[in-house]
Short mmCIF file of C-alpha atoms in Angstrom, two decimals:
data_model
loop_
_atom_site.label_atom_id
_atom_site.label_comp_id
_atom_site.label_asym_id
_atom_site.label_seq_id
_atom_site.Cartn_x
_atom_site.Cartn_y
_atom_site.Cartn_z
CA MET A 18 30.60 5.52 -1.26
CA SER A 19 32.35 8.72 0.07
CA ASP A 20 29.72 11.37 1.77
CA ASP A 21 31.01 14.49 3.53
CA ASN A 22 27.76 15.05 5.13
CA ASN A 23 28.27 11.51 6.99
CA LEU A 24 31.46 12.66 8.55
CA SER A 25 29.32 13.81 11.77
CA LEU A 26 27.79 10.29 11.87
CA LYS A 27 31.16 8.72 11.63
CA LEU A 28 32.35 10.49 14.74
CA ALA A 29 29.53 10.23 16.47
CA ALA A 30 29.95 6.79 16.08
CA ALA A 31 33.73 7.02 17.14
CA THR A 32 32.59 8.88 20.29
CA CYS A 33 29.94 6.11 20.96
CA ALA A 34 32.85 3.47 20.91
CA LEU A 35 34.84 5.80 23.37
CA LEU A 36 32.09 5.56 25.75
CA GLY A 37 32.34 1.68 25.65
CA ALA A 38 35.84 1.91 25.98
CA GLY A 39 35.92 1.49 29.91
CA ALA A 40 35.09 -2.33 29.52
CA ALA A 41 37.50 -2.97 27.04
CA GLY A 42 39.99 -1.17 29.05
CA ARG A 43 39.62 -3.62 32.06
CA VAL A 44 39.66 -6.46 29.83
CA MET A 45 43.26 -5.32 28.15
CA ALA A 46 44.64 -4.55 31.66
CA ASP A 47 45.13 -8.38 31.68
CA GLU A 48 47.40 -7.82 28.77
CA ALA A 49 49.62 -5.26 30.20
CA GLU A 50 52.67 -4.10 28.40
CA ARG A 51 51.75 -5.84 25.46
CA TRP A 52 50.79 -4.33 22.00
CA SER A 53 47.89 -5.80 19.87
CA PHE A 54 47.46 -5.18 16.32
CA ASP A 55 43.88 -5.18 14.17
CA THR A 56 44.63 -4.72 10.23
CA ALA A 57 41.85 -4.50 7.75
CA LEU A 58 41.85 -4.76 3.88
CA LEU A 59 38.66 -3.61 2.43
CA TYR A 60 37.59 -3.31 -1.04
CA TYR A 61 33.80 -1.63 -2.04
CA GLY A 62 32.43 -1.58 -5.67
CA GLU A 63 29.78 -0.43 -7.41
CA SER A 64 28.12 -1.40 -10.23
CA ASP A 65 28.17 -0.02 -14.00
CA ASP A 66 31.98 1.16 -13.14
CA ARG A 67 30.73 3.76 -10.59
CA VAL A 68 32.60 4.42 -7.33
CA GLN A 69 35.68 1.87 -6.43
CA ASP A 70 37.33 2.18 -3.03
CA VAL A 71 40.22 0.20 -1.85
CA SER A 72 41.36 0.97 1.83
CA ALA A 73 43.91 -0.48 4.33
CA THR A 74 43.68 0.31 8.20
CA ILE A 75 46.01 -0.89 10.62
CA GLY A 76 44.89 -0.19 14.62
CA ALA A 77 47.17 -0.60 17.70
CA GLN A 78 46.42 -1.08 21.18
CA ARG A 79 48.61 -0.93 24.23
CA ALA A 80 47.48 -1.38 27.91
CA PHE A 81 49.21 0.27 30.56
CA ASP A 82 47.73 -1.66 33.80
CA ASP A 83 44.31 -0.13 33.76
CA ARG A 84 44.88 2.73 30.89
CA LEU A 85 44.54 2.10 27.18
CA LEU A 86 46.05 3.42 24.18
CA ASN A 87 44.38 3.47 21.05
CA LEU A 88 46.22 4.23 17.79
CA THR A 89 44.13 3.92 13.99
CA LEU A 90 46.01 4.83 10.56
CA THR A 91 43.93 4.24 7.32
CA ALA A 92 44.40 4.96 3.57
CA ASP A 93 42.17 4.42 1.09
CA THR A 94 41.63 5.22 -2.66
CA LEU A 95 38.58 6.44 -4.17
CA THR A 96 38.08 6.03 -8.09
CA GLY A 97 35.18 5.79 -10.68
CA ALA A 98 32.20 7.77 -11.42
CA SER A 99 29.91 9.49 -9.34
CA ALA A 100 25.98 10.71 -10.26
CA SER A 101 26.04 14.27 -10.73
CA GLY A 102 22.47 15.04 -9.89
CA ALA A 103 21.73 16.05 -13.97
CA ILE A 104 18.81 14.44 -15.42
CA ALA A 105 18.80 11.54 -18.02
CA THR A 106 17.91 12.63 -21.38
CA ASP A 107 17.23 11.19 -24.87
CA THR A 108 20.45 12.79 -26.36
CA PRO A 109 24.09 12.90 -25.17
CA GLN A 110 24.88 15.92 -22.73
CA THR A 111 28.03 17.38 -22.30
CA PHE A 112 29.31 18.88 -19.01
CA THR A 113 32.42 21.09 -17.53
CA SER A 114 34.35 19.03 -15.31
CA PRO A 115 34.99 20.10 -11.70
CA SER A 116 38.36 21.98 -12.46
CA GLY A 117 36.99 23.95 -15.21
CA HIS A 118 39.58 22.68 -17.53
CA ALA A 119 37.68 19.89 -19.77
CA VAL A 120 34.55 18.50 -20.49
CA TYR A 121 32.92 14.97 -20.34
CA THR A 122 29.96 13.73 -22.13
CA THR A 123 27.08 11.03 -20.85
CA PRO A 124 25.53 8.89 -23.75
CA ALA A 125 22.00 9.19 -24.41
CA GLY A 126 19.39 7.70 -22.02
CA LYS A 127 22.34 7.19 -19.16
CA THR A 128 22.23 8.86 -15.82
CA PRO A 129 24.84 11.63 -16.06
CA LEU A 130 27.85 10.54 -13.91
CA ASP A 131 30.98 12.42 -13.67
CA ASP A 132 33.77 9.90 -14.07
CA THR A 133 36.96 12.30 -13.06
CA PHE A 134 36.06 11.14 -9.56
CA LEU A 135 39.54 10.52 -7.98
CA ASP A 136 40.63 10.67 -4.19
CA THR A 137 43.01 9.33 -1.72
CA ARG A 138 42.42 9.81 1.91
CA PHE A 139 44.86 9.12 4.87
CA ALA A 140 43.38 9.24 8.40
CA LEU A 141 44.65 9.05 11.95
CA ASN A 142 43.23 8.78 14.86
CA VAL A 143 44.59 8.77 18.65
CA GLY A 144 42.61 7.58 21.69
CA TRP A 145 43.12 7.45 25.72
CA THR A 146 41.32 5.14 28.16
CA GLN A 147 41.44 5.63 31.90
CA PRO A 148 39.88 5.13 35.06
CA LEU A 149 38.88 8.37 36.95
CA ALA A 150 38.23 7.19 40.52
CA ARG A 151 36.72 3.86 41.19
CA LEU A 152 33.41 3.67 39.28
CA TYR A 153 34.46 6.26 36.40
CA THR A 154 36.14 6.00 33.26
CA VAL A 155 37.49 8.83 30.94
CA SER A 156 37.97 8.67 27.40
CA ALA A 157 39.69 11.28 24.93
CA GLY A 158 40.67 10.98 21.27
CA LEU A 159 41.91 12.88 18.39
CA GLY A 160 41.12 12.56 14.72
CA PHE A 161 42.59 14.03 11.61
CA SER A 162 42.28 13.08 8.05
CA THR A 163 43.39 14.87 4.51
CA GLU A 164 42.77 14.55 1.23
CA TYR A 165 42.88 16.09 -2.00
CA ASP A 166 40.24 18.71 -1.61
CA TYR A 167 39.45 18.14 2.09
CA THR A 168 40.78 18.32 5.61
CA HIS A 169 39.47 17.00 8.71
CA LEU A 170 40.47 17.76 12.38
CA GLY A 171 38.56 16.48 15.20
CA ALA A 172 38.74 16.04 19.06
CA ASN A 173 36.46 14.11 21.43
CA VAL A 174 36.01 13.25 25.34
CA SER A 175 33.65 11.26 27.09
CA LEU A 176 33.01 10.03 30.71
CA ALA A 177 31.38 6.55 32.08
CA ARG A 178 30.02 5.69 35.26
CA ASP A 179 29.32 2.11 36.56
CA PHE A 180 26.29 1.54 38.91
CA ASN A 181 24.76 -1.35 40.21
CA LYS A 182 27.54 -3.57 40.81
CA ARG A 183 29.13 -2.43 37.59
CA ASN A 184 25.65 -4.09 35.63
CA THR A 185 24.70 -0.55 34.83
CA THR A 186 26.97 2.08 32.80
CA VAL A 187 25.53 5.71 32.22
CA SER A 188 28.00 7.38 30.11
CA ALA A 189 28.12 11.04 27.98
CA GLY A 190 30.56 12.48 25.50
CA VAL A 191 31.02 15.27 23.23
CA ALA A 192 32.68 15.57 19.73
CA TRP A 193 34.16 18.29 17.90
CA SER A 194 35.22 18.86 14.29
CA LYS A 195 36.28 21.33 11.73
CA ASP A 196 36.46 20.29 8.39
CA ASP A 197 38.29 22.79 5.42
CA ILE A 198 36.70 22.02 2.14
CA ASP A 199 38.86 23.26 -1.04
CA PRO A 200 37.05 21.70 -4.11
CA VAL A 201 38.79 21.12 -7.50
CA GLY A 202 38.10 24.15 -9.41
CA GLY A 203 36.64 26.19 -6.35
CA ALA A 204 33.67 26.11 -4.39
CA PRO A 205 30.79 27.18 -6.85
CA VAL A 206 28.22 29.92 -6.09
CA PRO A 207 25.29 28.39 -4.96
CA LEU A 208 22.39 27.88 -7.78
CA SER A 209 24.66 29.54 -10.11
CA GLN A 210 25.03 28.48 -13.71
CA MET A 211 27.49 25.80 -14.93
CA LEU A 212 30.01 27.77 -17.14
CA ASP A 213 32.17 26.94 -20.08
CA VAL A 214 35.77 25.50 -19.85
CA GLY A 215 38.28 28.24 -18.44
CA ASP A 216 35.09 30.54 -17.12
CA SER A 217 35.59 30.35 -13.31
CA SER A 218 33.84 33.59 -12.64
CA ASN A 219 31.08 32.07 -10.60
CA LYS A 220 33.53 29.72 -8.35
CA ARG A 221 34.79 31.05 -4.74
CA SER A 222 37.97 30.07 -2.88
CA SER A 223 38.15 27.08 -0.19
CA ASP A 224 35.26 27.23 2.71
CA SER A 225 34.91 25.29 5.96
CA LYS A 226 32.21 23.86 8.26
CA ASP A 227 31.94 22.85 12.05
CA VAL A 228 30.41 19.78 13.58
CA LEU A 229 29.22 19.40 17.14
CA ASP A 230 28.21 15.73 18.32
CA LEU A 231 26.79 15.04 21.64
CA LEU A 232 25.93 11.34 23.09
CA LEU A 233 24.14 10.12 26.16
CA GLY A 234 24.30 6.53 26.56
CA VAL A 235 23.20 3.62 28.98
CA THR A 236 24.49 -0.12 29.19
CA GLN A 237 22.55 -2.42 30.80
CA VAL A 238 23.47 -6.16 31.71
CA LEU A 239 19.86 -8.03 31.67
CA SER A 240 20.66 -11.07 32.65
CA ARG A 241 23.89 -13.60 32.28
CA ASN A 242 23.01 -13.74 28.77
CA THR A 243 21.55 -10.51 27.67
CA LEU A 244 23.08 -7.05 27.20
CA LEU A 245 21.10 -3.83 26.35
CA ARG A 246 22.58 -0.37 25.14
CA VAL A 247 20.49 2.72 24.19
CA ASN A 248 22.06 5.86 22.89
CA TYR A 249 20.70 8.98 21.92
CA SER A 250 22.98 11.88 20.21
CA TYR A 251 22.65 15.10 18.74
CA SER A 252 24.50 16.36 15.82
CA GLN A 253 24.71 20.36 14.77
CA SER A 254 26.37 21.12 11.88
CA SER A 255 27.11 24.57 10.51
CA GLY A 256 29.08 26.21 7.59
CA TYR A 257 29.46 25.26 4.07
CA LEU A 258 27.51 21.91 3.86
CA ASN A 259 26.97 21.69 -0.06
CA ASP A 260 28.42 19.00 -2.16
CA PRO A 261 30.58 21.36 -4.81
CA TYR A 262 30.37 18.79 -7.60
CA LYS A 263 26.34 18.29 -7.46
CA ILE A 264 24.26 20.28 -10.01
CA LEU A 265 20.34 20.10 -10.99
CA SER A 266 19.20 20.28 -14.66
CA VAL A 267 17.10 22.97 -15.82
CA VAL A 268 14.17 21.60 -17.87
CA ASP A 269 11.59 22.74 -20.16
CA PRO A 270 8.31 23.27 -17.99
CA VAL A 271 5.94 21.05 -20.54
CA THR A 272 8.21 18.27 -22.20
CA GLY A 273 10.91 17.95 -19.00
CA ASP A 274 13.85 17.81 -21.31
CA THR A 275 16.84 19.79 -20.31
CA ILE A 276 17.03 23.27 -21.70
CA VAL A 277 19.83 23.30 -24.25
CA ARG A 278 21.74 26.13 -25.01
CA THR A 279 24.69 26.94 -27.72
CA PRO A 280 27.82 25.20 -27.30
CA PRO A 281 30.90 26.71 -26.86
CA PRO A 282 33.62 26.60 -29.52
CA GLY A 283 35.13 23.40 -29.89
CA VAL A 284 32.44 21.33 -27.86
CA GLN A 285 30.59 18.94 -30.09
CA GLY A 286 26.93 17.75 -29.22
CA PRO A 287 24.54 19.74 -27.09
CA THR A 288 25.28 21.55 -23.89
CA GLY A 289 22.42 21.98 -21.46
CA VAL A 290 21.67 24.47 -18.89
CA TYR A 291 22.71 23.02 -15.19
CA LEU A 292 22.69 24.98 -11.83
CA TYR A 293 25.03 24.07 -8.78
CA GLU A 294 23.36 22.76 -5.43
CA SER A 295 22.38 24.67 -2.69
CA ARG A 296 21.73 23.52 0.81
CA PRO A 297 21.03 24.97 4.20
CA ASP A 298 24.36 26.22 6.29
CA SER A 299 22.85 24.43 9.34
CA ARG A 300 21.86 21.31 9.96
CA ALA A 301 20.64 19.64 13.18
CA LYS A 302 20.35 16.07 13.79
CA HIS A 303 18.47 13.44 16.32
CA SER A 304 19.19 9.82 16.60
CA LEU A 305 17.97 7.39 19.07
CA TYR A 306 19.99 3.64 18.58
CA ALA A 307 19.33 0.53 20.44
CA GLU A 308 21.37 -2.91 20.42
CA MET A 309 20.90 -6.02 22.02
CA LYS A 310 23.17 -8.94 22.45
CA HIS A 311 21.93 -12.47 23.43
CA ALA A 312 23.83 -15.45 24.07
CA PHE A 313 21.85 -18.87 23.10
CA GLY A 314 24.78 -20.74 24.73
CA ALA A 315 27.87 -20.51 22.29
CA PRO A 316 25.76 -18.57 19.49
CA VAL A 317 25.01 -14.72 20.12
CA LEU A 318 22.64 -13.09 18.82
CA TYR A 319 23.20 -9.31 17.64
CA GLY A 320 20.06 -6.73 16.93
CA SER A 321 20.05 -3.11 16.38
CA TYR A 322 17.61 -0.46 15.46
CA ARG A 323 18.38 3.34 14.89
CA PHE A 324 16.13 6.03 14.21
CA MET A 325 17.27 9.62 12.83
CA THR A 326 15.39 12.73 12.15
CA ASP A 327 16.69 16.16 10.88
CA ASP A 328 15.41 19.53 10.12
CA TRP A 329 16.29 19.06 6.44
CA GLY A 330 13.21 16.85 6.48
CA ILE A 331 15.12 13.20 6.28
CA ASP A 332 13.95 10.53 8.57
CA SER A 333 15.56 7.25 8.74
CA ASN A 334 15.06 3.62 9.95
CA THR A 335 17.76 1.54 10.13
CA GLY A 336 17.41 -2.26 11.36
CA GLU A 337 20.57 -5.09 11.72
CA VAL A 338 20.36 -8.39 12.80
CA ARG A 339 23.71 -10.47 13.04
CA LEU A 340 24.12 -14.14 14.29
CA ARG A 341 27.84 -15.42 15.47
CA TRP A 342 27.79 -19.09 15.05
CA PRO A 343 30.73 -21.14 16.60
CA VAL A 344 32.16 -23.73 13.87
CA GLY A 345 34.41 -26.34 16.29
CA GLU A 346 36.44 -24.71 18.93
CA ALA A 347 38.29 -21.98 16.88
CA SER A 348 36.36 -21.14 14.09
CA TYR A 349 33.04 -19.07 13.67
CA ILE A 350 30.47 -17.69 10.87
CA GLU A 351 28.21 -14.69 11.08
CA PRO A 352 25.75 -14.21 8.80
CA GLN A 353 24.30 -10.55 8.62
CA LEU A 354 21.07 -8.63 7.26
CA ARG A 355 20.62 -4.81 7.29
CA TYR A 356 17.69 -2.78 6.40
CA TYR A 357 17.72 1.05 5.63
CA MET A 358 15.36 3.41 4.49
CA GLN A 359 15.02 7.23 4.54
CA SER A 360 12.45 10.04 3.00
CA GLN A 361 13.96 12.69 1.15
CA ALA A 362 15.16 16.10 2.00
CA ASP A 363 12.20 19.25 1.98
CA PHE A 364 14.63 20.61 -0.83
CA TYR A 365 15.37 17.55 -2.83
CA HIS A 366 14.31 18.47 -6.26
CA SER A 367 14.97 15.92 -9.23
CA SER A 368 14.96 19.05 -11.77
CA LEU A 369 14.40 23.06 -11.83
CA VAL A 370 11.69 24.28 -14.06
CA GLN A 371 12.59 27.23 -16.43
CA GLY A 372 11.16 30.43 -16.15
CA ALA A 373 10.06 29.56 -12.15
CA ALA A 374 11.02 31.30 -9.37
CA LEU A 375 14.19 29.91 -7.78
CA PRO A 376 13.89 27.93 -4.53
CA ALA A 377 16.51 29.12 -1.72
CA TYR A 378 17.69 25.33 -1.53
CA ALA A 379 17.74 22.62 -4.16
CA SER A 380 19.69 19.74 -4.49
CA ALA A 381 18.96 16.45 -6.88
CA ASP A 382 21.95 14.66 -4.78
CA PHE A 383 20.56 11.07 -4.88
CA ARG A 384 21.85 10.57 -1.05
CA LEU A 385 19.06 13.47 -0.10
CA GLY A 386 16.58 11.48 -1.93
CA GLU A 387 13.81 8.68 -0.87
CA PHE A 388 15.79 5.22 -0.83
CA ASP A 389 15.44 2.15 0.94
CA ALA A 390 18.72 -0.33 0.73
CA VAL A 391 19.24 -3.99 1.90
CA THR A 392 22.78 -5.40 2.86
CA VAL A 393 23.07 -9.11 3.17
CA GLY A 394 26.65 -10.34 4.32
CA LEU A 395 28.68 -13.18 5.70
CA LYS A 396 31.67 -13.29 7.99
CA VAL A 397 33.82 -16.02 8.96
CA GLY A 398 36.63 -15.89 11.16
CA HIS A 399 39.51 -18.32 12.59
CA ARG A 400 41.85 -18.02 15.83
CA THR A 401 45.22 -19.76 15.11
CA ALA A 402 46.92 -22.16 17.76
CA GLY A 403 49.21 -19.08 18.55
CA GLY A 404 45.94 -16.76 19.43
CA ASN A 405 46.10 -14.60 16.36
CA GLU A 406 42.81 -14.09 14.71
CA TRP A 407 41.77 -13.72 10.93
CA SER A 408 38.53 -12.89 9.31
CA ALA A 409 36.58 -12.48 5.81
CA ARG A 410 33.74 -10.75 5.25
CA VAL A 411 31.70 -10.07 2.36
CA GLU A 412 28.23 -8.20 1.66
CA TYR A 413 26.23 -7.49 -1.17
CA TYR A 414 24.29 -4.07 -1.08
CA GLN A 415 21.32 -2.96 -2.97
CA GLN A 416 19.78 0.39 -3.11
CA SER A 417 16.19 1.37 -4.54
CA GLY A 418 15.11 5.03 -4.80
CA THR A 419 11.86 6.70 -5.73
CA ILE A 420 11.33 10.07 -7.19
CA ALA A 421 7.53 11.86 -6.50
CA ARG A 422 5.43 11.71 -9.42
CA GLU A 423 4.76 15.42 -8.87
CA GLN A 424 8.42 16.35 -9.36
CA LEU A 425 8.50 14.28 -12.85
CA ILE A 426 7.62 16.41 -15.84
CA GLY A 427 6.67 15.22 -19.51
CA ASN A 428 9.29 12.89 -21.12
CA GLN A 429 10.88 12.51 -17.61
CA PHE A 430 8.11 9.81 -16.94
CA GLY A 431 9.75 7.41 -19.64
CA ARG A 432 13.15 7.64 -18.36
CA GLU A 433 14.96 6.07 -15.45
CA GLN A 434 15.79 9.19 -13.08
CA TYR A 435 16.71 7.23 -9.94
CA PRO A 436 18.57 3.95 -10.94
CA ASP A 437 18.82 1.32 -8.24
CA LEU A 438 22.56 0.95 -7.10
CA LYS A 439 24.47 -2.19 -6.41
CA ALA A 440 27.47 -2.97 -4.68
CA VAL A 441 29.87 -5.71 -3.25
CA ILE A 442 31.78 -5.08 -0.16
CA ALA A 443 34.93 -7.63 0.51
CA GLN A 444 37.25 -7.26 3.54
CA PHE A 445 39.90 -9.34 5.23
CA GLY A 446 41.53 -8.80 8.87
CA TYR A 447 43.86 -10.03 10.65
CA ARG A 448 44.76 -9.56 14.77
CA PHE A 449 47.73 -10.24 16.38
CA GLY A 450 49.95 -9.42 19.51
CA LEU A 451 53.20 -8.68 20.10
#
């Protein structure tokens, strides 16, 4: 589930949340001098013993008259196996681990997975919201996270102004982050060959990237029961944008099978030729997001749509519908349906052909390929007599990818090169005040 390329999206989403915090601040002002807490425990598990994630989050809010302090602390652990980018073959394949100190083997006919995947992350976010003159609200925040091979530091600020008797809110925000990447075993030289155990001559030290996000938004009360929000966001990333753990298979131009080389001493079974991926050192993304909420009496319908395009050639569309349905006076259920589809990056290659000129950029990372995904979920919640609230959510995720026929060669047509992905997500949350 971890995807460093989505960090800018998460940061933009955090900024978006801050842009809407003015209204939240006015609500929380009624509970001045009180702390409120949101806690959550989440489990994410992919099929076939792939990525597993367990995370715990605690968020604290404190209102000081019309000012609001937000604190969020998250800890999560990821384990399992992650697709390396190499193609499946009819024979076992042996790879050097990212650390460069060991090897791992993938059985014949199976998608190569790096089963050394393990990480623990801690993140802290601090936000402050307060009025700035009668119709203005300003929000600012800082974020920090650290994991074994990655450190993130970010800051954001936004300004919102109410119009039309507070029925219209126009907002703008900016967020910046700097991420330091220190891959296990070092950052490989792009398109260099995977070397044998103990040979790190193609590895460099740590690297970094910068991300700048801009957001413009309008929130409009359309009627007593209907609210519309529209946001445009721009994200510019620069620096080290590769995934240091992703590789590509070098294949025979006729058979499509991975080129086999002589294995090093002590390694049993065939060893192939694999190159580390290479991505551009900059990426610009444009996103348009629209969300509408409508109350049919007590039930509330949420609908949203998001379009994203970038200069890597990826276009994506996301649609989501949720319906919050009260059950009695203190409980509710909320079914959810989400659909996502994206095109592949211009430099997406399922493999590289031996003897052909190497492209400037190439990646076989499934996350940069063409795929669509469906999420179906259900959330239930209950407010206790003491005013606290608990909720439980379960979702089922299914992803199906496609590789263009012109990218497949020879025997590759008879193998599953982009396997479907299934995952289960479960979350329990508890909200209380002190």
